[in-house]
Coordinates of C-alpha atoms in Angstrom, one line a residue:
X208 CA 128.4 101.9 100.8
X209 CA 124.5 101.9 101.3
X210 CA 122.7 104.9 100.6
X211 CA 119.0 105.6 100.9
X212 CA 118.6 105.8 96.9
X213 CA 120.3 103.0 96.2
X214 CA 121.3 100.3 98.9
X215 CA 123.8 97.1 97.7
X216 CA 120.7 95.0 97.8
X217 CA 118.9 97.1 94.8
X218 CA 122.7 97.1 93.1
X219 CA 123.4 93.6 93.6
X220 CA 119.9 92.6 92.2
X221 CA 120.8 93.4 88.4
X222 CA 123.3 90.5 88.3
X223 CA 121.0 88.3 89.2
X224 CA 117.9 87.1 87.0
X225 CA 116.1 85.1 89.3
X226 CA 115.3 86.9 92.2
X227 CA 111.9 87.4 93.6
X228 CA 109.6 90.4 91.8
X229 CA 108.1 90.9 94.7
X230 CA 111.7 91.3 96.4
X231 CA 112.6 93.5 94.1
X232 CA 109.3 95.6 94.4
X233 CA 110.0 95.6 97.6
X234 CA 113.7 97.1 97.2
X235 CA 112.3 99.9 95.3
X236 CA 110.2 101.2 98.4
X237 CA 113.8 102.7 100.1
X238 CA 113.5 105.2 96.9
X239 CA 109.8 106.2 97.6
X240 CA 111.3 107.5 100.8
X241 CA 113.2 109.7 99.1
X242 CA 110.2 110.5 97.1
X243 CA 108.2 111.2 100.0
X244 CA 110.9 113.7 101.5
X245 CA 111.1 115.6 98.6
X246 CA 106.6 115.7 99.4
X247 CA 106.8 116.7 102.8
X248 CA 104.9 119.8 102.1
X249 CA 102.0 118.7 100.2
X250 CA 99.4 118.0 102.4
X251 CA 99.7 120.4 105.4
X252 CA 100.1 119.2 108.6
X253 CA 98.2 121.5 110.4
X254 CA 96.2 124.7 110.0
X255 CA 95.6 128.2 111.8
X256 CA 92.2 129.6 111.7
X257 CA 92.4 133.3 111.0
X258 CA 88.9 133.1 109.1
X259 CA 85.7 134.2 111.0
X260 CA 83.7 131.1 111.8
X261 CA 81.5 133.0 114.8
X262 CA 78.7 131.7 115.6
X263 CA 77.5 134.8 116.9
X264 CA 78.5 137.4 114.5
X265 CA 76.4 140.0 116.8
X266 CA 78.7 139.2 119.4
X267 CA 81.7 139.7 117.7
X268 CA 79.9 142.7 116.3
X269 CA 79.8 144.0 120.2
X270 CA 83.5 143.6 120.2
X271 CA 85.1 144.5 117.6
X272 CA 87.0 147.9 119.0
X273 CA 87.7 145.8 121.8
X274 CA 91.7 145.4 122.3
X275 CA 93.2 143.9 125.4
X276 CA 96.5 143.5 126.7
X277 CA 98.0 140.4 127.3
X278 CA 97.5 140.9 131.4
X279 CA 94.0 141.8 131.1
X280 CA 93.2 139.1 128.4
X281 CA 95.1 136.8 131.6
X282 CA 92.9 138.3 134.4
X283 CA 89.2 138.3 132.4
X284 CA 89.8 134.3 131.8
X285 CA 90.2 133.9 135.4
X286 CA 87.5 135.6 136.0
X287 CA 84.5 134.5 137.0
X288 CA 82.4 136.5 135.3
X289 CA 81.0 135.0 132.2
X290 CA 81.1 138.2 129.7
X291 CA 84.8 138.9 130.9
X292 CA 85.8 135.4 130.1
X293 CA 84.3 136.0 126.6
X294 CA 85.7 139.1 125.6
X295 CA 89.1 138.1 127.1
X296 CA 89.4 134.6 125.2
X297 CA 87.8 136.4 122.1
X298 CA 90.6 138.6 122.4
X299 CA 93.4 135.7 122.8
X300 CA 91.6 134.5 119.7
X301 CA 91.8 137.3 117.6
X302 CA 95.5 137.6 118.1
X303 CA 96.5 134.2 118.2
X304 CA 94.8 134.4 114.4
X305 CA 96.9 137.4 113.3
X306 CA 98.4 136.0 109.5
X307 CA 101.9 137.2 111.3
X308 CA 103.9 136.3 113.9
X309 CA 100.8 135.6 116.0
X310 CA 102.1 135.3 120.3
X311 CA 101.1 131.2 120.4
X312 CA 104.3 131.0 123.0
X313 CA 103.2 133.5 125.6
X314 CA 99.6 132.9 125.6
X315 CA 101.0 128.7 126.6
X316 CA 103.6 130.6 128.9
X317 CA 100.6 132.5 130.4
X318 CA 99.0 129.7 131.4
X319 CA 95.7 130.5 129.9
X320 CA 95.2 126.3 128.2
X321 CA 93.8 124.7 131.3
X322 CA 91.3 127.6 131.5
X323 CA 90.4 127.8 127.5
X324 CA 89.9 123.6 128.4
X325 CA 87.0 124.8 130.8
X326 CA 85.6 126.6 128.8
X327 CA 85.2 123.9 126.2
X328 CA 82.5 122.2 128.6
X329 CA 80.7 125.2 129.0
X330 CA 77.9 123.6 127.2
X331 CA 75.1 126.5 128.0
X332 CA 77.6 129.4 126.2
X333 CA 78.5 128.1 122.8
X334 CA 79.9 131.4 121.8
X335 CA 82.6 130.7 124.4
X336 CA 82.9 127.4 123.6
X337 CA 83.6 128.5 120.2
X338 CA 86.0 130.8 120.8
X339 CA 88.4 128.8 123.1
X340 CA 88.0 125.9 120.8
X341 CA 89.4 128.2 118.4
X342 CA 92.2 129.5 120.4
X343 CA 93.2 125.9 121.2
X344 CA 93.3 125.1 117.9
X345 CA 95.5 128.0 116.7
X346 CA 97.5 127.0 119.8
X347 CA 97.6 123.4 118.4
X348 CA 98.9 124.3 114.7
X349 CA 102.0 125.3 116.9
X350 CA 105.4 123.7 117.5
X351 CA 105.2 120.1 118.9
X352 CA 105.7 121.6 122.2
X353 CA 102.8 124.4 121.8
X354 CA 100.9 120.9 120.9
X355 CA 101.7 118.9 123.7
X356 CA 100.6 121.9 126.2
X357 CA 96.8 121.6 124.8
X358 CA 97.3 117.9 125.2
X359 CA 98.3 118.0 128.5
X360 CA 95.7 120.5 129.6
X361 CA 93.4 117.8 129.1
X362 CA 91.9 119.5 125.9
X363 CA 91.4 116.2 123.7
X364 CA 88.2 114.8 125.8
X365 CA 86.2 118.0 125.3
X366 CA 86.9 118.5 122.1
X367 CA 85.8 115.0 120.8
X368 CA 82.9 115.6 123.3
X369 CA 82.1 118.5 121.0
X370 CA 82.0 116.7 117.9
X371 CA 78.2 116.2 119.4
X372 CA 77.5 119.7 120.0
X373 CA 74.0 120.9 118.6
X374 CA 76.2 124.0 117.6
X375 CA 77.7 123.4 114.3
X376 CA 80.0 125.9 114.3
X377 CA 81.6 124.5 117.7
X378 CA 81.2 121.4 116.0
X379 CA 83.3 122.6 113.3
X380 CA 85.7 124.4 115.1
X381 CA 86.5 121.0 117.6
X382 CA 87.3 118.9 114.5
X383 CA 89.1 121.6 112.8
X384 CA 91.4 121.4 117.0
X385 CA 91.9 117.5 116.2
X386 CA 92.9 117.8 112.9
X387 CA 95.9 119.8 114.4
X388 CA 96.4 117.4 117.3
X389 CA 96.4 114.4 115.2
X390 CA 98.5 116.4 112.5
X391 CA 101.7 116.4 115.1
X392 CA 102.8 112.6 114.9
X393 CA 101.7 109.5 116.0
X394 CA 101.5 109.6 119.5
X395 CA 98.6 112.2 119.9
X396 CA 97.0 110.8 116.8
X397 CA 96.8 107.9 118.6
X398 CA 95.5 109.6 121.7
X399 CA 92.7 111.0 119.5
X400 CA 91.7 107.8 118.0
X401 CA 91.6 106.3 121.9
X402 CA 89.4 108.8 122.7
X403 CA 86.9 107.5 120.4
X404 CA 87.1 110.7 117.8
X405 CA 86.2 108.7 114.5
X406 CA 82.8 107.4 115.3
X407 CA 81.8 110.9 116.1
X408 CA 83.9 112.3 112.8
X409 CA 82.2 109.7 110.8
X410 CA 78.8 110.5 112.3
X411 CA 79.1 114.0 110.8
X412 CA 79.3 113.3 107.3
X413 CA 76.0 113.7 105.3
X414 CA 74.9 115.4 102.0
X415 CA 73.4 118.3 104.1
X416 CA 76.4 119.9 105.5
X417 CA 78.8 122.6 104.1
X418 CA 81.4 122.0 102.1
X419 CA 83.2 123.7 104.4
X420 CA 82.7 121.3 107.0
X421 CA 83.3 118.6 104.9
X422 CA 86.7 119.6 103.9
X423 CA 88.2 119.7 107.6
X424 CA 86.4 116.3 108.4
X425 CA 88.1 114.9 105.4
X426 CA 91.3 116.9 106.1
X427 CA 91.2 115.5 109.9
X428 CA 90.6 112.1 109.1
X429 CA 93.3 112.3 106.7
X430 CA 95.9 113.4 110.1
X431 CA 94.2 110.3 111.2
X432 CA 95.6 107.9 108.6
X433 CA 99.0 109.6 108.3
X434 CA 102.3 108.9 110.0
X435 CA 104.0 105.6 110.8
X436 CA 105.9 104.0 113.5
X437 CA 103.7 102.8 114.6
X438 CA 100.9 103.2 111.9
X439 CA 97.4 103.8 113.1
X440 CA 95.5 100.9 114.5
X441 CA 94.1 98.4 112.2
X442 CA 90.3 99.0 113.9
X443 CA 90.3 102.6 113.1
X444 CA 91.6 102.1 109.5
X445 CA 88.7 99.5 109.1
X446 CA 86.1 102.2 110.9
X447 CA 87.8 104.9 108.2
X448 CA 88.1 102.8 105.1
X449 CA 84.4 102.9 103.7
X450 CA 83.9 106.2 104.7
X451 CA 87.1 107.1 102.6
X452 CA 85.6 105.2 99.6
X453 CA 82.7 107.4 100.2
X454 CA 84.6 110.4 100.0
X455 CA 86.3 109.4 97.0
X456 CA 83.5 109.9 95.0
X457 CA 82.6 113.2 95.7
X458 CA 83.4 116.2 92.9
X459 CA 85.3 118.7 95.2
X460 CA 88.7 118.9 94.9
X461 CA 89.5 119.7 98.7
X462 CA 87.8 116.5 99.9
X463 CA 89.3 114.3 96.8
X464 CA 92.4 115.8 97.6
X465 CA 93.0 115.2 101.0
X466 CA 91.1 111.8 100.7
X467 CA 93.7 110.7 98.3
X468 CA 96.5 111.7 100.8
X469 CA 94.5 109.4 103.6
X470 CA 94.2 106.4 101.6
X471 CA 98.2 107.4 100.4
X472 CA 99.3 107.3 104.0
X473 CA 97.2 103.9 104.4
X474 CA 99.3 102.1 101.4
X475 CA 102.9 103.1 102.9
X476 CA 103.0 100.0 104.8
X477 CA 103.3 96.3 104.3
X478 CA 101.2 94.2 101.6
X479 CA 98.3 93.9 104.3
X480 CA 98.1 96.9 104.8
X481 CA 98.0 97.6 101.2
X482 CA 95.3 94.7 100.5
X483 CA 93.1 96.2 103.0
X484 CA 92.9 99.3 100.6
X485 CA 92.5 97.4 97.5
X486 CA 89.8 95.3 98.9
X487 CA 87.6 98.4 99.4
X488 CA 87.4 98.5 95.4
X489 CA 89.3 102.1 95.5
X490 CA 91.2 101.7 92.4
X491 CA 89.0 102.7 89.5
X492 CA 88.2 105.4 90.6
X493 CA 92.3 106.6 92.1
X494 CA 93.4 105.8 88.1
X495 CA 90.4 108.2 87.1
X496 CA 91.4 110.9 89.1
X497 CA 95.4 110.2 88.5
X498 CA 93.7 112.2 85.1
X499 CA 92.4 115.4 86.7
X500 CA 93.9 118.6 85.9
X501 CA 94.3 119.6 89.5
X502 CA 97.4 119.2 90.9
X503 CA 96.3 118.7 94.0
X504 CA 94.1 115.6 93.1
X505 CA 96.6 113.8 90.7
X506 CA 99.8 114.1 92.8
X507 CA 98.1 111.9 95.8
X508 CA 95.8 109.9 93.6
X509 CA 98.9 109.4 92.0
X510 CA 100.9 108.4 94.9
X511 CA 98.6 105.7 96.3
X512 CA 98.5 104.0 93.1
X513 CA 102.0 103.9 93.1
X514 CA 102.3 102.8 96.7
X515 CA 100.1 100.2 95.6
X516 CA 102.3 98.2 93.2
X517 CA 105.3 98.3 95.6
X518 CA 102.6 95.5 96.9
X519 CA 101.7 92.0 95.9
X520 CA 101.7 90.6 91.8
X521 CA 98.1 90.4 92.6
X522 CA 97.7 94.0 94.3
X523 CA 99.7 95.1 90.9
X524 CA 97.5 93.1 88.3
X525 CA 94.8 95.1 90.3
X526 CA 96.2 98.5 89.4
X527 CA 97.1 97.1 85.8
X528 CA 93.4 96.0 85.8
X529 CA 92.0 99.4 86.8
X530 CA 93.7 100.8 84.0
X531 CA 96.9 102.2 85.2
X532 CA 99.0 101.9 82.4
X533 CA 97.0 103.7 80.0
X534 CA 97.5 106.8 82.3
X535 CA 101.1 106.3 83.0
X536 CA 102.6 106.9 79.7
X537 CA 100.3 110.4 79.7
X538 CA 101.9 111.6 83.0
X539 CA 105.4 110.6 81.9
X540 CA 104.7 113.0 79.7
X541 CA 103.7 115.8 82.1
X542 CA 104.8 119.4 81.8
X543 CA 105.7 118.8 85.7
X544 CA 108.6 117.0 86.6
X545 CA 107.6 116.2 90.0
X546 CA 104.7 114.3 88.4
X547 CA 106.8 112.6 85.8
X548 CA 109.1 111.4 88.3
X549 CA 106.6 109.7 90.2
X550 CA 105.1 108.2 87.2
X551 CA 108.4 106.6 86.8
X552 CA 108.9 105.7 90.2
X553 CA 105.3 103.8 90.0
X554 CA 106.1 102.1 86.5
X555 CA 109.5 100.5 88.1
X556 CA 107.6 98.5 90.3
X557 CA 104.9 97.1 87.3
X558 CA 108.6 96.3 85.7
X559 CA 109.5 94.7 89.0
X560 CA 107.0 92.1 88.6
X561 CA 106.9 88.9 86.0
X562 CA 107.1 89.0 83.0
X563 CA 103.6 89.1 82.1
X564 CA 103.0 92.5 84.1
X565 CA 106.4 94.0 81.5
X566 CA 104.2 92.6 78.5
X567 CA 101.0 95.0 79.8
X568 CA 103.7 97.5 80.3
X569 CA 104.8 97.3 76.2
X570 CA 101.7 96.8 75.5
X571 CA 100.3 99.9 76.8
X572 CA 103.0 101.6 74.5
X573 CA 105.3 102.6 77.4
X574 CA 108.6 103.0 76.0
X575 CA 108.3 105.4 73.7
X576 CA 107.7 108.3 76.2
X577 CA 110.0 106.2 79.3
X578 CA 112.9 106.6 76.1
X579 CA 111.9 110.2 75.9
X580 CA 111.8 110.9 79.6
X581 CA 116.0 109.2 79.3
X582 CA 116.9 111.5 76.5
X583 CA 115.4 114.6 77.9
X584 CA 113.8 114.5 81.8
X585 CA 115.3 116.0 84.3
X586 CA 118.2 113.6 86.4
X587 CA 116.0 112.8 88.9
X588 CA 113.4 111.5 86.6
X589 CA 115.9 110.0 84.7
X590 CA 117.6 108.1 87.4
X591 CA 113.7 106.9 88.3
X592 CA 113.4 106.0 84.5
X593 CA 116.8 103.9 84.7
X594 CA 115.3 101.8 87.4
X595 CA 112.2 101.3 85.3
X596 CA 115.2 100.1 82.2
X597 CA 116.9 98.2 85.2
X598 CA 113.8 95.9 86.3
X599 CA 112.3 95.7 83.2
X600 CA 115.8 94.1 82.4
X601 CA 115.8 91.7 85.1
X602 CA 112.7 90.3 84.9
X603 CA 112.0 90.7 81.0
X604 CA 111.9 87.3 78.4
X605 CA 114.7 87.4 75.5
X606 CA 112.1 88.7 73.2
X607 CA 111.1 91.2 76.0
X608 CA 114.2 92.6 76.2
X609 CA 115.0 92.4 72.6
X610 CA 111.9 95.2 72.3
X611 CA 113.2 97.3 74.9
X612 CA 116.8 97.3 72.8
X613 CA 114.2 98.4 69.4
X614 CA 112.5 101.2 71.6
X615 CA 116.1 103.0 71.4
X616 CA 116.6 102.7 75.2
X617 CA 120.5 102.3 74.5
X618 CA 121.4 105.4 73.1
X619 CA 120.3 108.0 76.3
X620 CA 122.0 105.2 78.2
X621 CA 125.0 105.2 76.7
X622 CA 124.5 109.1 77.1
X623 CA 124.0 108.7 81.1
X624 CA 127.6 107.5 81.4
X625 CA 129.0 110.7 81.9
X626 CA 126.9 111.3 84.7
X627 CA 128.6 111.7 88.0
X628 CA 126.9 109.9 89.9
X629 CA 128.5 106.4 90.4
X630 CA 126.1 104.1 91.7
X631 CA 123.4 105.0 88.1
X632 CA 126.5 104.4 86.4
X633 CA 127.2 101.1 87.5
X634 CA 123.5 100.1 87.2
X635 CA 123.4 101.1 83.3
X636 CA 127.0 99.3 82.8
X637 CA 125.1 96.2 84.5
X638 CA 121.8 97.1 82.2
X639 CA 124.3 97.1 78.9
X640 CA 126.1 93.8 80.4
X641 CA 122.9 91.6 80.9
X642 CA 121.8 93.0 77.1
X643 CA 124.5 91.5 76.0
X644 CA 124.0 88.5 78.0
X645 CA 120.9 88.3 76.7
X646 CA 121.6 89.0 72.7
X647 CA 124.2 86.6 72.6
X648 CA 122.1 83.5 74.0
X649 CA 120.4 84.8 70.8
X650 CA 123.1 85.2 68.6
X651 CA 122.2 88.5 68.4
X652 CA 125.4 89.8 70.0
X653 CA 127.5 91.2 66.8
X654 CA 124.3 93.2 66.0
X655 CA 124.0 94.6 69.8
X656 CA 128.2 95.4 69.6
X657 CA 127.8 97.1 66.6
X658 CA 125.1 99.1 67.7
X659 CA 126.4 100.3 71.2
X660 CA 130.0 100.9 69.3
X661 CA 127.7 103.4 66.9
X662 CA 126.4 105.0 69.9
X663 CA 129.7 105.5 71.0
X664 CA 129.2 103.2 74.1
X665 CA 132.4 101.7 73.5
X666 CA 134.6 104.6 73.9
X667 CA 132.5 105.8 76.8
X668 CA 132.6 102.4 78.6
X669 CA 136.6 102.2 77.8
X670 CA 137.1 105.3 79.6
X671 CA 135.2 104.2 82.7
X672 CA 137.8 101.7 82.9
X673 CA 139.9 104.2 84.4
X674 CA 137.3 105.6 86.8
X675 CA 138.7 106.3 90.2
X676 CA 135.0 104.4 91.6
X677 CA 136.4 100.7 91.9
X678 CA 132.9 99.0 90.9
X679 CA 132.4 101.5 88.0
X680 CA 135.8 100.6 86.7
X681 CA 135.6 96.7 87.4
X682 CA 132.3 96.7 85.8
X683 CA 133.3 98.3 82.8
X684 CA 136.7 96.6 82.6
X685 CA 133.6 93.4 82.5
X686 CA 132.0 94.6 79.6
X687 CA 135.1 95.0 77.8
X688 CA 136.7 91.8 78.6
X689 CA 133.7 89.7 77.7
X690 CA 132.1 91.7 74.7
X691 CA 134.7 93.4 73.0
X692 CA 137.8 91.2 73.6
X693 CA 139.2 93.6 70.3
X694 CA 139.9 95.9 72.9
X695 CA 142.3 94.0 74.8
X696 CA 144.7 95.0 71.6
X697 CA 147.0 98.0 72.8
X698 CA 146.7 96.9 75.9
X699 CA 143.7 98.4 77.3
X700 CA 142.8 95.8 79.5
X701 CA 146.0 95.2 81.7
X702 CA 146.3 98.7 81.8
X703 CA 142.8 98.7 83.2
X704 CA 143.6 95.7 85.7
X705 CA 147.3 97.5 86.9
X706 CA 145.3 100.6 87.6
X707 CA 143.0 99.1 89.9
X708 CA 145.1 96.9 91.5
X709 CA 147.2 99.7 92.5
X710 CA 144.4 102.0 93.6

């Protein structure tokens, strides 16, 4: 019964104490793809321009009553005329930037791309360059087919040929095209990068130029690091990586923003990967900014650091290093769910590792508000809290686990038994079982009995014997058997056994 949140492996892994950390950091990445669904619309993908970025504001001065139809914006960019050409692809511009419902489909179906593509090389008329450049790249923020049609019209060449233009505007406006390009998946973000677009991007960045500009570099290069299957090539992360470190210390929340998402996209992969972003020295500064206010900078700082220690016991100790665990217990605290569930998600996987990484974790005076976030989160934050409970359990010394039972993580667990879903239910029967295990190896087991009997985690866990889930019932029927054999009196536990066995 695999599901994406929570395959047998990650089930199975509770009844075992010896496994792997880094295997079970490892199991915890199939719920980051849940995480990452729930994100899809975070960064955008791509961008229409319906700002005006003219470089010539005389000449869209000269044309502003202008208003063409759609055949005569078709016949005056086949013309050969120069000034026709202009006004015609200044008017596909202007209504290929309308904020509604603007006509991307018929201006492809018109066939205009492989002509707005010429006019890209036009390097004596800037102001036309300018203005198909931005037509292609409203084109470009289109469906994946709308995309495709600038590809194939050859539009990718020029356009990284313009990075160089002495016109920054065009310059501008050709980076702002890639950006959308890249943005579509990995296959023309790959076709950008072979056309050598990143040593031009990079050559761009300096103190002098807009902020503007600096925000669709950032925002391209970002495209540029995103998607997987394949992920981009390891020579254009390493031309990227510095760069991004550069970024990251800039004060504008645009650039930290979508530099965050870039070195996020970079850490989705395999510990390599991963140790390729550490090495660059990034995390300091990604736990300073997982304190900003803005949402925009936390949520990806945020989710690189979290991405991170779904890597190595050393990549971790990094993080731990950097100071991540005096921020988490703040944003498990956040007035944002989506933020506290994330901080959870990233504190499951310092509980994944040894033992030593769970003592940081107490420590840092993180169960107070991870208890908190189990009596009173939303469920999805609770259920990402339960797998923090669940490795800390698994990998946690006696006296480890003998803190976590003083925090007063039992009673919203007890309280999460109700819940309907069946697989969180089984994993909190399995938390409360190796607990036990645990407090009897030091005779602490009465006291623990008592305690979940107070709680009411005896009647609770009685009832699930009768659950119509198999493993729910069989692993409370467990529990019973083995920790409160008084139970067996009135004939609970054949009762128990005869239901199953005939289910």
């Amino acid at each position: 019964m695999p599901t994406l949140e929570a395959p047998e492996e990650r089930l199975r892994k509770f009844k075992y104490r010896g496994k792997d950390a880094s295997m079970r950091r490892q199991q915890r990445i199939a719920v980051s793809l849940q995480l990452r669904k729930a994100k899809k619309d975070e960064q955008v993908l791509k961008r229409r321009n319906i700002t005006n970025l003219s470089p010539d504001p005389a000449s869209e001065e000269g044309t502003k009553g202008v208003s063409l139809t759609l055949q005569e914006i078709i016949n005056g960019v086949n013309a050969s005329d120069p000034d026709l050409c202009f006004q015609a692809t200044q008017a596909a511009r202007k209504i290929l930037s309308r904020e509604r419902n603007p006509p991307l489909k018929l201006i492809v179906e018109a066939g205009l791309i492989p002509r707005l593509v010429e006019f890209l090389k036009s390097s004596l008329l800037p102001c036309l360059q300018f203005e198909a450049a931005w037509a292609l790249t409203n084109i470009a923020s289109g469906t994946s087919e709308q995309t495709r049609a600038v590809v194939e019209g050859g539009a990718i060449q020029p356009l990284v040929e313009l990075l160089s233009s002495p016109d920054m505007t065009v310059c501008e406006q050709a980076v702002w095209a890639l950006g959308n390009i890249a943005g579509d998946g990995p296959e023309f973000r790959d076709f950008v990068i072979s056309s050598n677009a990143i040593p031009h991007l990079l050559a761009l960045i300096s103190s002098t130029i807009p902020i503007t500009f600096l925000r669709n570099i950032t925002w391209t290069l970002s495209n540029l690091c995103r998607n997987k299957n394949p992920y981009p090539c390891k020579r254009a992360v390493k031309q990227m990586l510095p760069v991004l470190f550069r970024l990251l210390q800039h004060q504008d929340s645009e650039v930290l923003s979508d530099t965050c998402w870039a070195l996020s996209y970079l850490t989705e992969g395999c510990n390599e990967r991963i140790g390729q972003v550490v090495n660059m020295g990034v995390l300091p500064r990604l736990v300073q900014l997982m304190t900003s206010s803005e949402l925009n900078v936390l949520t990806p700082s945020l989710r690189t650091v979290g991405n991170i220690v779904t890597g190595t016991d050393h990549q971790t100790q990094v993080a731990i290093d950097a100071g991540i665990l005096i921020v988490l217990p703040q944003l498990l605290l956040h007035p944002k769910s989506s933020i506290q569930k994330e901080a959870a998600w990233a504190l499951s996987n310092v509980a994944a590792g040894p033992h030593q990484h769970i003592q940081q974790l107490i420590a840092s005076n993180t169960l107070p508000p991870l208890v908190a976030l189990l009596k009173n989160g939303d469920f999805k934050v609770q259920k990402e809290a339960v797998w923090t409970v669940a490795n800390f359990t698994t990998g946690g010394t006696m006296d480890q686990l003998l803190q976590l039972v003083h925090s007063g993580v039992l009673e919203p667990l007890v309280n999460l038994l109700t819940i309907p879903d069946t697989k969180f239910v089984v994993i909190i029967l399995d938390i409360i079982s190796f607990l036990l295990q645990a407090a009897q190896k030091l005779s602490e087991k009465e006291n623990l009995c008592l305690l979940i009997e107070e709680l009411g985690g005896v009647d609770r866990i009685k009832a699930l014997q009768f659950h119509e889930n198999h493993q729910v019932a069989l692993t409370a029927l467990s529990i019973i058997e083995n920790h409160f054999p008084e139970e067996e009196e009135n004939g609970t536990i054949l009762l128990s056994w005869t239901k199953i066995m005939n289910s």
